Amino acid sequence: MAICDNVSVLGTLLGISSAFFFAVNSIITRRGVLRVSSNYIAVGSIFTGTFFFLLLLALTGNLFSFAQIPWKALLFWILSGIIHFALGRTWAYRSIQFIGSNRSNVVTSLNPMVTIVLALLILHEEVNELMSLGILFSLAGPLVMLLKEKTLTGPNSLSGGIQGKDVNRFTVYKGFFYGAGAAVFWGSSAIFIKLAMKEGGGSPIAGSFLAYLAASVVVAPSIIMNPKNRREFFSEKTDSMMLAITCGLTSGLAQLLRYVALGYTSAIIVSLLNRTVPIWVLILSFMFMRRYESFSRWVLIGNGLLVIGTLLVVIS
């Protein structure tokens, strides 16, 4: 019994650590997009994630395990990477650049709701009353914030304020649009991950490497072919590149900790702990990015409704 308890505690700690590093990633991204474009941070972090999981494959002795993965599973991993990283991450980081981490996180964290809807349509799973209530709470979070959040009246997002914090109504709409898009991409990628595992897709680490590699191939032309992006990518100072690399490492570490946590405790516990990311984002934003983030009551209420809603969904 003591051993089981210790294993469960370890799984819980790993789950909390995963949520914490996802929040750290959001804060580092916010810091990064104050210096460079969201595309720079997204592409740099995707390349970093590819090398991170390649190193993990080498360390675990699974570097040549891809031959054992069925072609259908390979296809699903590739699709999940393109959707989750090349599209979802790029849109999420753009949302953070427009409206900051605290606001953006309320919208992007709706991705479990997208997964549920797609699971109902594609995997024919069922929804109960508690889950329906959770979905309503979750949707109410960003809706309340969108309708009530105070904005500037100037012609652009920097009119009299800080980029991503003091914004006009149009910038809020753009930030919510990209955040909602990221939620759709992230939520739909989870379906492809589930399908990949169902088809015998190997270890999550191998799958993550394939996903990152596919995303890297897709985003690379945006650097090579676009003169503006190429100039920014190769002319920025080392500090900016280090932010992008750190962003990729924290995201990769958060994903790795979540995979390991699933080996020590139930998926329900890990999912519950992962839903604490908005709380960690608020705490870390207050500690390190207070000047650049909004802490209005509507942002706090929106985050609260989101947390309650997602917890209800997971518990159901």
Short mmCIF file of C-alpha atoms in Angstrom, two decimals, residues 6-15 259-271:
data_model
loop_
_atom_site.label_atom_id
_atom_site.label_comp_id
_atom_site.label_asym_id
_atom_site.label_seq_id
_atom_site.Cartn_x
_atom_site.Cartn_y
_atom_site.Cartn_z
CA ASN A 6 4.38 6.70 -3.16
CA VAL A 7 3.89 5.91 -6.84
CA SER A 8 0.64 7.90 -6.88
CA VAL A 9 2.32 10.85 -5.16
CA LEU A 10 5.15 10.75 -7.70
CA GLY A 11 2.65 10.74 -10.54
CA THR A 12 0.85 13.70 -8.99
CA LEU A 13 4.09 15.66 -8.60
CA LEU A 14 5.03 14.92 -12.19
CA GLY A 15 1.59 16.05 -13.35
CA TYR A 259 3.96 11.23 -20.51
CA VAL A 260 5.98 10.03 -17.50
CA ALA A 261 3.18 11.02 -15.09
CA LEU A 262 0.76 8.82 -17.01
CA GLY A 263 2.98 5.88 -16.12
CA TYR A 264 2.60 6.51 -12.39
CA THR A 265 -0.99 7.65 -11.96
CA SER A 266 -4.32 7.64 -13.78
CA ALA A 267 -5.06 9.65 -16.90
CA ILE A 268 -7.88 11.39 -15.01
CA ILE A 269 -5.49 12.71 -12.36
CA VAL A 270 -3.00 13.88 -14.98
CA SER A 271 -5.80 15.61 -16.92
#
